[in-house]
PDB file of C-alpha atoms and ligand atoms in Angstrom:
ATOM      1  CA  MET A   1       8.284  -5.099  39.066  1.00  0.00           C
ATOM      2  CA  THR A   2       6.213  -2.872  41.349  1.00  0.00           C
ATOM      3  CA  ASP A   3       2.710  -1.641  40.468  1.00  0.00           C
ATOM      4  CA  GLN A   4       4.073   1.800  39.838  1.00  0.00           C
ATOM      5  CA  GLU A   5       6.864   0.530  37.585  1.00  0.00           C
ATOM      6  CA  PHE A   6       4.444  -1.539  35.537  1.00  0.00           C
ATOM      7  CA  HIS A   7       2.005   1.355  35.148  1.00  0.00           C
ATOM      8  CA  GLN A   8       4.753   3.751  34.153  1.00  0.00           C
ATOM      9  CA  LEU A   9       5.999   1.382  31.466  1.00  0.00           C
ATOM     10  CA  ALA A  10       2.492   0.513  30.259  1.00  0.00           C
ATOM     11  CA  ALA A  11       1.558   4.213  29.983  1.00  0.00           C
ATOM     12  CA  TYR A  12       4.704   4.941  27.983  1.00  0.00           C
ATOM     13  CA  ILE A  13       4.141   2.013  25.594  1.00  0.00           C
ATOM     14  CA  LYS A  14       0.492   2.867  25.093  1.00  0.00           C
ATOM     15  CA  SER A  15       0.957   6.545  24.378  1.00  0.00           C
ATOM     16  CA  ASN A  16       3.899   6.030  22.024  1.00  0.00           C
ATOM     17  CA  TYR A  17       3.213   2.675  20.370  1.00  0.00           C
ATOM     18  CA  GLY A  18      -0.511   2.054  20.887  1.00  0.00           C
ATOM     19  CA  ASN A  19      -0.011  -1.338  22.501  1.00  0.00           C
ATOM     20  CA  HIS A  20      -2.137  -1.781  25.586  1.00  0.00           C
ATOM     21  CA  LEU A  21      -0.239  -3.872  28.138  1.00  0.00           C
ATOM     22  CA  LYS A  22      -2.941  -5.435  30.249  1.00  0.00           C
ATOM     23  CA  GLU A  23      -2.326  -6.327  33.889  1.00  0.00           C
ATOM     24  CA  GLU A  24      -2.340 -10.041  33.026  1.00  0.00           C
ATOM     25  CA  LYS A  25       0.649  -9.413  30.741  1.00  0.00           C
ATOM     26  CA  ARG A  26       2.743  -8.217  33.649  1.00  0.00           C
ATOM     27  CA  ALA A  27       4.575 -11.491  34.321  1.00  0.00           C
ATOM     28  CA  MET A  28       5.291 -11.863  30.617  1.00  0.00           C
ATOM     29  CA  VAL A  29       6.654  -8.296  30.384  1.00  0.00           C
ATOM     30  CA  GLU A  30       8.768  -8.803  33.471  1.00  0.00           C
ATOM     31  CA  GLY A  31      10.169 -12.051  32.088  1.00  0.00           C
ATOM     32  CA  ARG A  32      10.936 -10.582  28.689  1.00  0.00           C
ATOM     33  CA  LEU A  33      12.689  -7.526  30.118  1.00  0.00           C
ATOM     34  CA  HIS A  34      14.659  -9.362  32.757  1.00  0.00           C
ATOM     35  CA  GLY A  35      17.483 -10.166  30.325  1.00  0.00           C
ATOM     36  CA  LEU A  36      17.781  -6.494  29.319  1.00  0.00           C
ATOM     37  CA  LEU A  37      18.212  -5.455  32.933  1.00  0.00           C
ATOM     38  CA  LEU A  38      20.968  -8.030  33.417  1.00  0.00           C
ATOM     39  CA  LYS A  39      22.653  -7.071  30.157  1.00  0.00           C
ATOM     40  CA  ASN A  40      22.757  -3.421  31.178  1.00  0.00           C
ATOM     41  CA  GLY A  41      23.790  -4.157  34.772  1.00  0.00           C
ATOM     42  CA  ILE A  42      20.596  -2.563  36.073  1.00  0.00           C
ATOM     43  CA  SER A  43      18.934  -3.804  39.235  1.00  0.00           C
ATOM     44  CA  SER A  44      15.445  -2.268  39.163  1.00  0.00           C
ATOM     45  CA  PHE A  45      12.764  -1.546  36.578  1.00  0.00           C
ATOM     46  CA  SER A  46      12.638   2.152  37.597  1.00  0.00           C
ATOM     47  CA  GLU A  47      16.320   2.441  36.840  1.00  0.00           C
ATOM     48  CA  TYR A  48      15.806   0.580  33.557  1.00  0.00           C
ATOM     49  CA  PHE A  49      13.014   2.979  32.587  1.00  0.00           C
ATOM     50  CA  LYS A  50      15.282   5.977  33.304  1.00  0.00           C
ATOM     51  CA  HIS A  51      17.974   4.340  31.191  1.00  0.00           C
ATOM     52  CA  VAL A  52      15.538   3.965  28.249  1.00  0.00           C
ATOM     53  CA  MET A  53      14.324   7.563  28.583  1.00  0.00           C
ATOM     54  CA  SER A  54      17.805   9.028  28.731  1.00  0.00           C
ATOM     55  CA  ASP A  55      19.247   7.056  25.823  1.00  0.00           C
ATOM     56  CA  ASN A  56      19.498   9.410  22.854  1.00  0.00           C
ATOM     57  CA  THR A  57      20.729   6.783  20.412  1.00  0.00           C
ATOM     58  CA  GLY A  58      17.295   5.146  20.177  1.00  0.00           C
ATOM     59  CA  GLU A  59      18.904   1.761  20.807  1.00  0.00           C
ATOM     60  CA  ALA A  60      17.456   1.181  24.260  1.00  0.00           C
ATOM     61  CA  VAL A  61      13.936   1.952  23.143  1.00  0.00           C
ATOM     62  CA  ALA A  62      14.352  -0.260  20.061  1.00  0.00           C
ATOM     63  CA  GLU A  63      15.459  -3.128  22.320  1.00  0.00           C
ATOM     64  CA  LEU A  64      12.444  -2.524  24.524  1.00  0.00           C
ATOM     65  CA  ILE A  65      10.093  -2.616  21.519  1.00  0.00           C
ATOM     66  CA  ASN A  66      11.715  -5.792  20.259  1.00  0.00           C
ATOM     67  CA  LYS A  67      10.896  -7.420  23.596  1.00  0.00           C
ATOM     68  CA  ILE A  68       7.414  -6.011  24.148  1.00  0.00           C
ATOM     69  CA  THR A  69       5.771  -6.607  20.780  1.00  0.00           C
ATOM     70  CA  THR A  70       4.055  -9.864  19.923  1.00  0.00           C
ATOM     71  CA  ASN A  71       5.250 -10.875  16.483  1.00  0.00           C
ATOM     72  CA  HIS A  72       3.605 -14.236  15.948  1.00  0.00           C
ATOM     73  CA  THR A  73       2.855 -14.835  12.260  1.00  0.00           C
ATOM     74  CA  PHE A  74       3.052 -17.611   9.670  1.00  0.00           C
ATOM     75  CA  PHE A  75       2.687 -18.225   5.949  1.00  0.00           C
ATOM     76  CA  MET A  76      -0.906 -18.394   4.709  1.00  0.00           C
ATOM     77  CA  ARG A  77      -2.289 -17.107   7.995  1.00  0.00           C
ATOM     78  CA  GLU A  78      -5.990 -16.380   7.488  1.00  0.00           C
ATOM     79  CA  ALA A  79      -5.715 -17.683   3.953  1.00  0.00           C
ATOM     80  CA  SER A  80      -9.205 -16.587   2.873  1.00  0.00           C
ATOM     81  CA  HIS A  81      -7.856 -13.018   2.679  1.00  0.00           C
ATOM     82  CA  PHE A  82      -5.235 -14.065   0.165  1.00  0.00           C
ATOM     83  CA  PHE A  83      -7.858 -15.861  -1.942  1.00  0.00           C
ATOM     84  CA  TYR A  84     -10.100 -12.804  -1.882  1.00  0.00           C
ATOM     85  CA  PHE A  85      -7.163 -10.599  -2.759  1.00  0.00           C
ATOM     86  CA  ARG A  86      -6.207 -12.859  -5.691  1.00  0.00           C
ATOM     87  CA  ASP A  87      -9.695 -13.639  -7.030  1.00  0.00           C
ATOM     88  CA  LYS A  88     -11.649 -10.442  -6.395  1.00  0.00           C
ATOM     89  CA  ALA A  89      -9.610  -7.432  -5.335  1.00  0.00           C
ATOM     90  CA  LEU A  90      -6.695  -7.754  -7.752  1.00  0.00           C
ATOM     91  CA  PRO A  91      -8.663  -8.466 -10.971  1.00  0.00           C
ATOM     92  CA  GLU A  92     -10.908  -5.537 -10.230  1.00  0.00           C
ATOM     93  CA  LEU A  93      -8.221  -3.109  -9.127  1.00  0.00           C
ATOM     94  CA  VAL A  94      -5.960  -3.659 -12.116  1.00  0.00           C
ATOM     95  CA  LYS A  95      -8.739  -2.276 -14.307  1.00  0.00           C
ATOM     96  CA  ARG A  96      -8.926   0.979 -12.395  1.00  0.00           C
ATOM     97  CA  VAL A  97      -5.323   1.565 -11.291  1.00  0.00           C
ATOM     98  CA  ARG A  98      -3.665   4.337 -13.263  1.00  0.00           C
ATOM     99  CA  ASN A  99      -0.137   4.249 -14.679  1.00  0.00           C
ATOM    100  CA  LYS A 100       0.248   0.557 -13.833  1.00  0.00           C
ATOM    101  CA  ASP A 101       1.217   1.614 -10.327  1.00  0.00           C
ATOM    102  CA  LEU A 102      -0.393  -0.722  -7.799  1.00  0.00           C
ATOM    103  CA  ARG A 103       0.280   0.317  -4.216  1.00  0.00           C
ATOM    104  CA  ILE A 104      -0.022  -2.227  -1.405  1.00  0.00           C
ATOM    105  CA  TRP A 105       0.962  -1.817   2.230  1.00  0.00           C
ATOM    106  CA  SER A 106       1.464  -4.573   4.770  1.00  0.00           C
ATOM    107  CA  ALA A 107       1.294  -2.637   8.058  1.00  0.00           C
ATOM    108  CA  GLY A 108       2.620  -4.635  11.010  1.00  0.00           C
ATOM    109  CA  CYS A 109       4.339  -7.138   8.723  1.00  0.00           C
ATOM    110  CA  SER A 110       6.385  -8.846  11.458  1.00  0.00           C
ATOM    111  CA  THR A 111       8.917 -11.318   9.999  1.00  0.00           C
ATOM    112  CA  GLY A 112       7.669 -10.895   6.428  1.00  0.00           C
ATOM    113  CA  GLU A 113       5.489 -13.942   5.764  1.00  0.00           C
ATOM    114  CA  GLU A 114       2.486 -11.719   4.939  1.00  0.00           C
ATOM    115  CA  PRO A 115       4.101  -9.329   2.420  1.00  0.00           C
ATOM    116  CA  TYR A 116       6.055 -12.138   0.731  1.00  0.00           C
ATOM    117  CA  THR A 117       2.832 -14.099   0.279  1.00  0.00           C
ATOM    118  CA  ILE A 118       1.286 -11.022  -1.327  1.00  0.00           C
ATOM    119  CA  ALA A 119       4.343 -10.793  -3.597  1.00  0.00           C
ATOM    120  CA  PHE A 120       3.993 -14.467  -4.625  1.00  0.00           C
ATOM    121  CA  ILE A 121       0.334 -13.908  -5.522  1.00  0.00           C
ATOM    122  CA  ILE A 122       1.150 -10.810  -7.525  1.00  0.00           C
ATOM    123  CA  ASP A 123       3.943 -12.577  -9.361  1.00  0.00           C
ATOM    124  CA  GLU A 124       1.645 -15.427 -10.314  1.00  0.00           C
ATOM    125  CA  PHE A 125      -1.254 -13.141 -11.183  1.00  0.00           C
ATOM    126  CA  PHE A 126       0.631 -10.829 -13.519  1.00  0.00           C
ATOM    127  CA  GLY A 127       2.982 -13.384 -15.064  1.00  0.00           C
ATOM    128  CA  LYS A 128       4.955 -11.818 -17.914  1.00  0.00           C
ATOM    129  CA  GLU A 129       2.900  -8.613 -17.689  1.00  0.00           C
ATOM    130  CA  LYS A 130       4.501  -7.883 -14.328  1.00  0.00           C
ATOM    131  CA  ALA A 131       7.497  -6.250 -15.945  1.00  0.00           C
ATOM    132  CA  LEU A 132       5.149  -3.479 -17.127  1.00  0.00           C
ATOM    133  CA  TRP A 133       3.869  -2.762 -13.637  1.00  0.00           C
ATOM    134  CA  ASP A 134       5.186  -1.276 -10.426  1.00  0.00           C
ATOM    135  CA  THR A 135       3.711  -3.638  -7.843  1.00  0.00           C
ATOM    136  CA  ARG A 136       6.248  -3.235  -5.051  1.00  0.00           C
ATOM    137  CA  ILE A 137       4.822  -3.764  -1.600  1.00  0.00           C
ATOM    138  CA  LEU A 138       5.593  -1.534   1.356  1.00  0.00           C
ATOM    139  CA  ALA A 139       5.993  -3.626   4.525  1.00  0.00           C
ATOM    140  CA  THR A 140       6.371  -1.869   7.873  1.00  0.00           C
ATOM    141  CA  ASP A 141       6.730  -2.710  11.548  1.00  0.00           C
ATOM    142  CA  ILE A 142       8.065  -1.036  14.683  1.00  0.00           C
ATOM    143  CA  SER A 143      10.283  -3.915  15.689  1.00  0.00           C
ATOM    144  CA  SER A 144      13.737  -3.734  14.138  1.00  0.00           C
ATOM    145  CA  ARG A 145      14.362  -7.369  15.083  1.00  0.00           C
ATOM    146  CA  VAL A 146      11.494  -8.711  12.969  1.00  0.00           C
ATOM    147  CA  LEU A 147      12.342  -6.355  10.103  1.00  0.00           C
ATOM    148  CA  GLU A 148      15.896  -7.717   9.987  1.00  0.00           C
ATOM    149  CA  HIS A 149      14.553 -11.238   9.822  1.00  0.00           C
ATOM    150  CA  ALA A 150      12.057 -10.224   7.123  1.00  0.00           C
ATOM    151  CA  ALA A 151      14.693  -8.571   4.952  1.00  0.00           C
ATOM    152  CA  LYS A 152      16.873 -11.686   5.138  1.00  0.00           C
ATOM    153  CA  GLY A 153      13.892 -13.732   4.032  1.00  0.00           C
ATOM    154  CA  VAL A 154      15.129 -17.011   5.496  1.00  0.00           C
ATOM    155  CA  TYR A 155      12.551 -19.390   6.954  1.00  0.00           C
ATOM    156  CA  SER A 156      12.639 -22.910   8.334  1.00  0.00           C
ATOM    157  CA  ASP A 157      11.549 -25.587   5.885  1.00  0.00           C
ATOM    158  CA  GLU A 158       8.782 -26.510   8.311  1.00  0.00           C
ATOM    159  CA  SER A 159       7.291 -23.011   8.094  1.00  0.00           C
ATOM    160  CA  LEU A 160       6.790 -23.385   4.335  1.00  0.00           C
ATOM    161  CA  LYS A 161       4.560 -26.419   4.684  1.00  0.00           C
ATOM    162  CA  ASP A 162       1.278 -24.600   3.969  1.00  0.00           C
ATOM    163  CA  LEU A 163       2.555 -22.980   0.796  1.00  0.00           C
ATOM    164  CA  PRO A 164       1.723 -24.629  -2.546  1.00  0.00           C
ATOM    165  CA  SER A 165       4.638 -26.789  -3.666  1.00  0.00           C
ATOM    166  CA  GLN A 166       4.933 -24.739  -6.846  1.00  0.00           C
ATOM    167  CA  TRP A 167       5.599 -21.633  -4.748  1.00  0.00           C
ATOM    168  CA  GLN A 168       8.127 -23.471  -2.615  1.00  0.00           C
ATOM    169  CA  LEU A 169       9.997 -24.359  -5.786  1.00  0.00           C
ATOM    170  CA  SER A 170       9.687 -21.040  -7.603  1.00  0.00           C
ATOM    171  CA  TYR A 171      10.050 -18.555  -4.797  1.00  0.00           C
ATOM    172  CA  PHE A 172      12.628 -20.102  -2.454  1.00  0.00           C
ATOM    173  CA  LYS A 173      16.171 -21.343  -2.702  1.00  0.00           C
ATOM    174  CA  LYS A 174      17.986 -23.545  -0.186  1.00  0.00           C
ATOM    175  CA  SER A 175      20.157 -21.746   2.345  1.00  0.00           C
ATOM    176  CA  ASP A 176      22.346 -23.017   5.204  1.00  0.00           C
ATOM    177  CA  THR A 177      19.623 -22.469   7.741  1.00  0.00           C
ATOM    178  CA  GLY A 178      16.462 -23.197   5.759  1.00  0.00           C
ATOM    179  CA  SER A 179      14.807 -21.724   2.689  1.00  0.00           C
ATOM    180  CA  GLU A 180      15.476 -18.219   1.442  1.00  0.00           C
ATOM    181  CA  VAL A 181      13.129 -16.091  -0.642  1.00  0.00           C
ATOM    182  CA  VAL A 182      14.605 -15.583  -4.103  1.00  0.00           C
ATOM    183  CA  ASP A 183      16.081 -12.171  -4.869  1.00  0.00           C
ATOM    184  CA  ARG A 184      13.572 -11.192  -7.537  1.00  0.00           C
ATOM    185  CA  ILE A 185      10.775 -11.505  -4.949  1.00  0.00           C
ATOM    186  CA  LYS A 186      12.824  -9.818  -2.216  1.00  0.00           C
ATOM    187  CA  ARG A 187      13.205  -6.827  -4.509  1.00  0.00           C
ATOM    188  CA  GLU A 188       9.407  -6.555  -4.648  1.00  0.00           C
ATOM    189  CA  VAL A 189       9.055  -5.905  -0.919  1.00  0.00           C
ATOM    190  CA  ILE A 190      10.342  -2.741   0.720  1.00  0.00           C
ATOM    191  CA  PHE A 191      10.775  -3.196   4.485  1.00  0.00           C
ATOM    192  CA  ARG A 192      10.759  -0.056   6.628  1.00  0.00           C
ATOM    193  CA  LYS A 193      10.513   0.770  10.289  1.00  0.00           C
ATOM    194  CA  PHE A 194       7.345   2.747  10.883  1.00  0.00           C
ATOM    195  CA  ASN A 195       5.223   3.433  13.944  1.00  0.00           C
ATOM    196  CA  LEU A 196       1.506   3.303  13.172  1.00  0.00           C
ATOM    197  CA  MET A 197       0.961   5.765  16.023  1.00  0.00           C
ATOM    198  CA  ASP A 198       2.689   8.558  14.098  1.00  0.00           C
ATOM    199  CA  LYS A 199       0.143  11.354  13.898  1.00  0.00           C
ATOM    200  CA  VAL A 200       0.618  11.850  10.190  1.00  0.00           C
ATOM    201  CA  PHE A 201       1.344   9.149   7.658  1.00  0.00           C
ATOM    202  CA  PRO A 202       4.251  10.346   5.486  1.00  0.00           C
ATOM    203  CA  PHE A 203       3.187   8.604   2.267  1.00  0.00           C
ATOM    204  CA  LYS A 204       2.945  10.797  -0.802  1.00  0.00           C
ATOM    205  CA  ARG A 205       0.461   8.601  -2.601  1.00  0.00           C
ATOM    206  CA  LYS A 206      -2.530   6.621  -1.491  1.00  0.00           C
ATOM    207  CA  PHE A 207      -2.692   2.851  -1.372  1.00  0.00           C
ATOM    208  CA  HIS A 208      -5.010   0.510  -3.224  1.00  0.00           C
ATOM    209  CA  ILE A 209      -4.792  -2.148  -0.536  1.00  0.00           C
ATOM    210  CA  ILE A 210      -3.760  -2.117   3.101  1.00  0.00           C
ATOM    211  CA  PHE A 211      -3.267  -5.266   5.148  1.00  0.00           C
ATOM    212  CA  CYS A 212      -3.158  -4.547   8.863  1.00  0.00           C
ATOM    213  CA  ARG A 213      -3.905  -7.899  10.378  1.00  0.00           C
ATOM    214  CA  ASN A 214      -3.547  -8.895  14.015  1.00  0.00           C
ATOM    215  CA  VAL A 215      -1.977  -5.591  14.995  1.00  0.00           C
ATOM    216  CA  MET A 216      -4.944  -3.642  16.340  1.00  0.00           C
ATOM    217  CA  ILE A 217      -5.870  -6.466  18.740  1.00  0.00           C
ATOM    218  CA  TYR A 218      -3.224  -4.985  21.018  1.00  0.00           C
ATOM    219  CA  PHE A 219      -4.694  -1.475  20.813  1.00  0.00           C
ATOM    220  CA  ASP A 220      -7.553  -0.044  22.830  1.00  0.00           C
ATOM    221  CA  ARG A 221     -10.806   1.055  21.184  1.00  0.00           C
ATOM    222  CA  GLU A 222      -9.954   4.731  20.777  1.00  0.00           C
ATOM    223  CA  THR A 223      -6.465   4.051  19.386  1.00  0.00           C
ATOM    224  CA  LYS A 224      -7.901   1.519  16.950  1.00  0.00           C
ATOM    225  CA  LYS A 225     -10.596   3.947  15.819  1.00  0.00           C
ATOM    226  CA  GLU A 226      -8.038   6.667  15.108  1.00  0.00           C
ATOM    227  CA  LEU A 227      -5.841   4.257  13.186  1.00  0.00           C
ATOM    228  CA  VAL A 228      -8.712   2.868  11.121  1.00  0.00           C
ATOM    229  CA  ASN A 229      -9.587   6.420  10.089  1.00  0.00           C
ATOM    230  CA  LYS A 230      -5.973   7.128   9.136  1.00  0.00           C
ATOM    231  CA  PHE A 231      -6.048   3.985   6.989  1.00  0.00           C
ATOM    232  CA  TYR A 232      -9.248   5.284   5.383  1.00  0.00           C
ATOM    233  CA  ASP A 233      -7.529   8.548   4.465  1.00  0.00           C
ATOM    234  CA  ALA A 234      -4.474   6.669   3.184  1.00  0.00           C
ATOM    235  CA  LEU A 235      -6.534   4.563   0.749  1.00  0.00           C
ATOM    236  CA  GLU A 236      -7.663   5.364  -2.772  1.00  0.00           C
ATOM    237  CA  HIS A 237     -11.401   5.237  -3.429  1.00  0.00           C
ATOM    238  CA  GLY A 238     -12.278   1.624  -4.174  1.00  0.00           C
ATOM    239  CA  GLY A 239      -9.340   0.460  -2.048  1.00  0.00           C
ATOM    240  CA  TYR A 240      -9.490  -2.358   0.496  1.00  0.00           C
ATOM    241  CA  LEU A 241      -8.491  -2.763   4.120  1.00  0.00           C
ATOM    242  CA  PHE A 242      -7.862  -6.290   5.423  1.00  0.00           C
ATOM    243  CA  ILE A 243      -7.767  -6.701   9.196  1.00  0.00           C
ATOM    244  CA  GLY A 244      -7.361  -9.840  11.340  1.00  0.00           C
ATOM    245  CA  HIS A 245     -10.131 -12.427  11.548  1.00  0.00           C
ATOM    246  CA  SER A 246     -10.653 -11.758  15.231  1.00  0.00           C
ATOM    247  CA  GLU A 247     -10.873  -7.990  14.628  1.00  0.00           C
ATOM    248  CA  SER A 248     -13.751  -5.883  13.376  1.00  0.00           C
ATOM    249  CA  ILE A 249     -14.687  -2.291  12.676  1.00  0.00           C
ATOM    250  CA  SER A 250     -18.037  -1.260  14.094  1.00  0.00           C
ATOM    251  CA  ARG A 251     -20.445   0.852  12.180  1.00  0.00           C
ATOM    252  CA  GLY A 252     -20.000   4.498  13.049  1.00  0.00           C
ATOM    253  CA  GLU A 253     -16.312   4.010  13.830  1.00  0.00           C
ATOM    254  CA  SER A 254     -15.285   4.967  10.284  1.00  0.00           C
ATOM    255  CA  PRO A 255     -16.806   5.468   6.819  1.00  0.00           C
ATOM    256  CA  PHE A 256     -15.540   2.043   5.623  1.00  0.00           C
ATOM    257  CA  ARG A 257     -18.051  -0.261   3.933  1.00  0.00           C
ATOM    258  CA  TYR A 258     -18.132  -3.826   5.224  1.00  0.00           C
ATOM    259  CA  VAL A 259     -17.380  -6.333   2.447  1.00  0.00           C
ATOM    260  CA  MET A 260     -17.072  -9.573   4.409  1.00  0.00           C
ATOM    261  CA  PRO A 261     -15.702 -10.465   7.852  1.00  0.00           C
ATOM    262  CA  SER A 262     -12.442  -8.557   8.334  1.00  0.00           C
ATOM    263  CA  VAL A 263     -12.488  -7.006   4.835  1.00  0.00           C
ATOM    264  CA  TYR A 264     -13.552  -3.383   4.330  1.00  0.00           C
ATOM    265  CA  ARG A 265     -13.690  -1.011   1.411  1.00  0.00           C
ATOM    266  CA  LYS A 266     -13.438   2.726   0.869  1.00  0.00           C
ATOM    267  CA  GLU A 267     -16.292   3.609  -1.496  1.00  0.00           C
TER     268      GLU A 267
HETATM  269  C1  SAM B   1       1.026 -10.421  15.597  1.00  0.00           C
HETATM  270  S1  SAM B   1       2.037  -9.542  14.451  1.00  0.00           S
HETATM  271  C2  SAM B   1       1.019  -9.641  12.984  1.00  0.00           C
HETATM  272  C3  SAM B   1       1.793 -10.038  11.752  1.00  0.00           C
HETATM  273  C4  SAM B   1       0.946 -10.249  10.495  1.00  0.00           C
HETATM  274  N1  SAM B   1       0.302  -9.024  10.084  1.00  0.00           N
HETATM  275  C5  SAM B   1      -0.051 -11.351  10.698  1.00  0.00           C
HETATM  276  O1  SAM B   1      -1.272 -11.092  10.717  1.00  0.00           O
HETATM  277  O2  SAM B   1       0.366 -12.508  10.853  1.00  0.00           O
HETATM  278  C6  SAM B   1       1.788  -7.843  14.958  1.00  0.00           C
HETATM  279  C7  SAM B   1       2.906  -6.915  14.523  1.00  0.00           C
HETATM  280  O3  SAM B   1       2.493  -5.560  14.709  1.00  0.00           O
HETATM  281  C8  SAM B   1       3.616  -4.802  15.081  1.00  0.00           C
HETATM  282  N2  SAM B   1       3.194  -3.551  15.736  1.00  0.00           N
HETATM  283  C9  SAM B   1       2.639  -3.420  16.973  1.00  0.00           C
HETATM  284  N3  SAM B   1       2.451  -2.124  17.250  1.00  0.00           N
HETATM  285  C10 SAM B   1       2.860  -1.407  16.169  1.00  0.00           C
HETATM  286  C11 SAM B   1       2.932  -0.023  15.869  1.00  0.00           C
HETATM  287  N4  SAM B   1       2.540   0.909  16.746  1.00  0.00           N
HETATM  288  N5  SAM B   1       3.435   0.336  14.665  1.00  0.00           N
HETATM  289  C12 SAM B   1       3.857  -0.607  13.787  1.00  0.00           C
HETATM  290  N6  SAM B   1       3.826  -1.934  14.013  1.00  0.00           N
HETATM  291  C13 SAM B   1       3.337  -2.337  15.198  1.00  0.00           C
HETATM  292  C14 SAM B   1       4.388  -5.731  16.010  1.00  0.00           C
HETATM  293  O4  SAM B   1       5.749  -5.368  16.120  1.00  0.00           O
HETATM  294  C15 SAM B   1       4.167  -7.092  15.351  1.00  0.00           C
HETATM  295  O5  SAM B   1       5.248  -7.480  14.545  1.00  0.00           O
END
């Protein structure tokens, strides 16, 4: 991949998907895309880029996104967020939410471990009362590959090891290839393809909680600032934003109030 080819691709990815492909990622990008070039019988990255740009079906760009994004995630990642959500945010929010309509968004959900964990907590928290509530979780990502995996809800037995054994028993059933999330929990999570770079968020109603963890680490400062402010607008007053442990929002970047590391609130 020549300098020019890398810069052309990086500029396209950044302006359309926010992800900042640093120079040190070049070998990784080249490696990941190599198979796509072979598959399409294309011999250079310039030709591949033209192919992506001229494809009106959206398939080529989706394949590119599937290769470029970093989707690493696991159950109970940054578990303190889930404890805060269960012990502080939920008990308090249920008192103020109107019409028993609790709206939670997992933005950049990858293969689904994060939104399913939220669904397990909600199920346990509400118990029998849950039938009276609409607590469905919106879970979005730009990678169609991870969304397919998430919707199937099948995980290796090894990946469940950090989940309480009660959850493993109640929320999973055995499948040929591992453990599958039970249908009643699957129905609680709505997976959709959505690009966080879209100028306007299309949601009719505001959220009470947004999780956007380990997504903005790939964005530059300005892109992150814009997104954080869109999250602010998309939240109800009193709503929470959870970001990744290695991420932070500086003062002056948005009107969010700092609650604790990587947890913010709209007053
Ligand atoms: C590292 S994973 C984080 C998964 C999970 N939130 C966690 O903390 O474990 C980051 C996810 O963000 C998604 N992503 C990156 N850019 C995005 C964008 N512009 N719009 C939506 N999702 C994006 C990637 O596809 C990837 O699945």
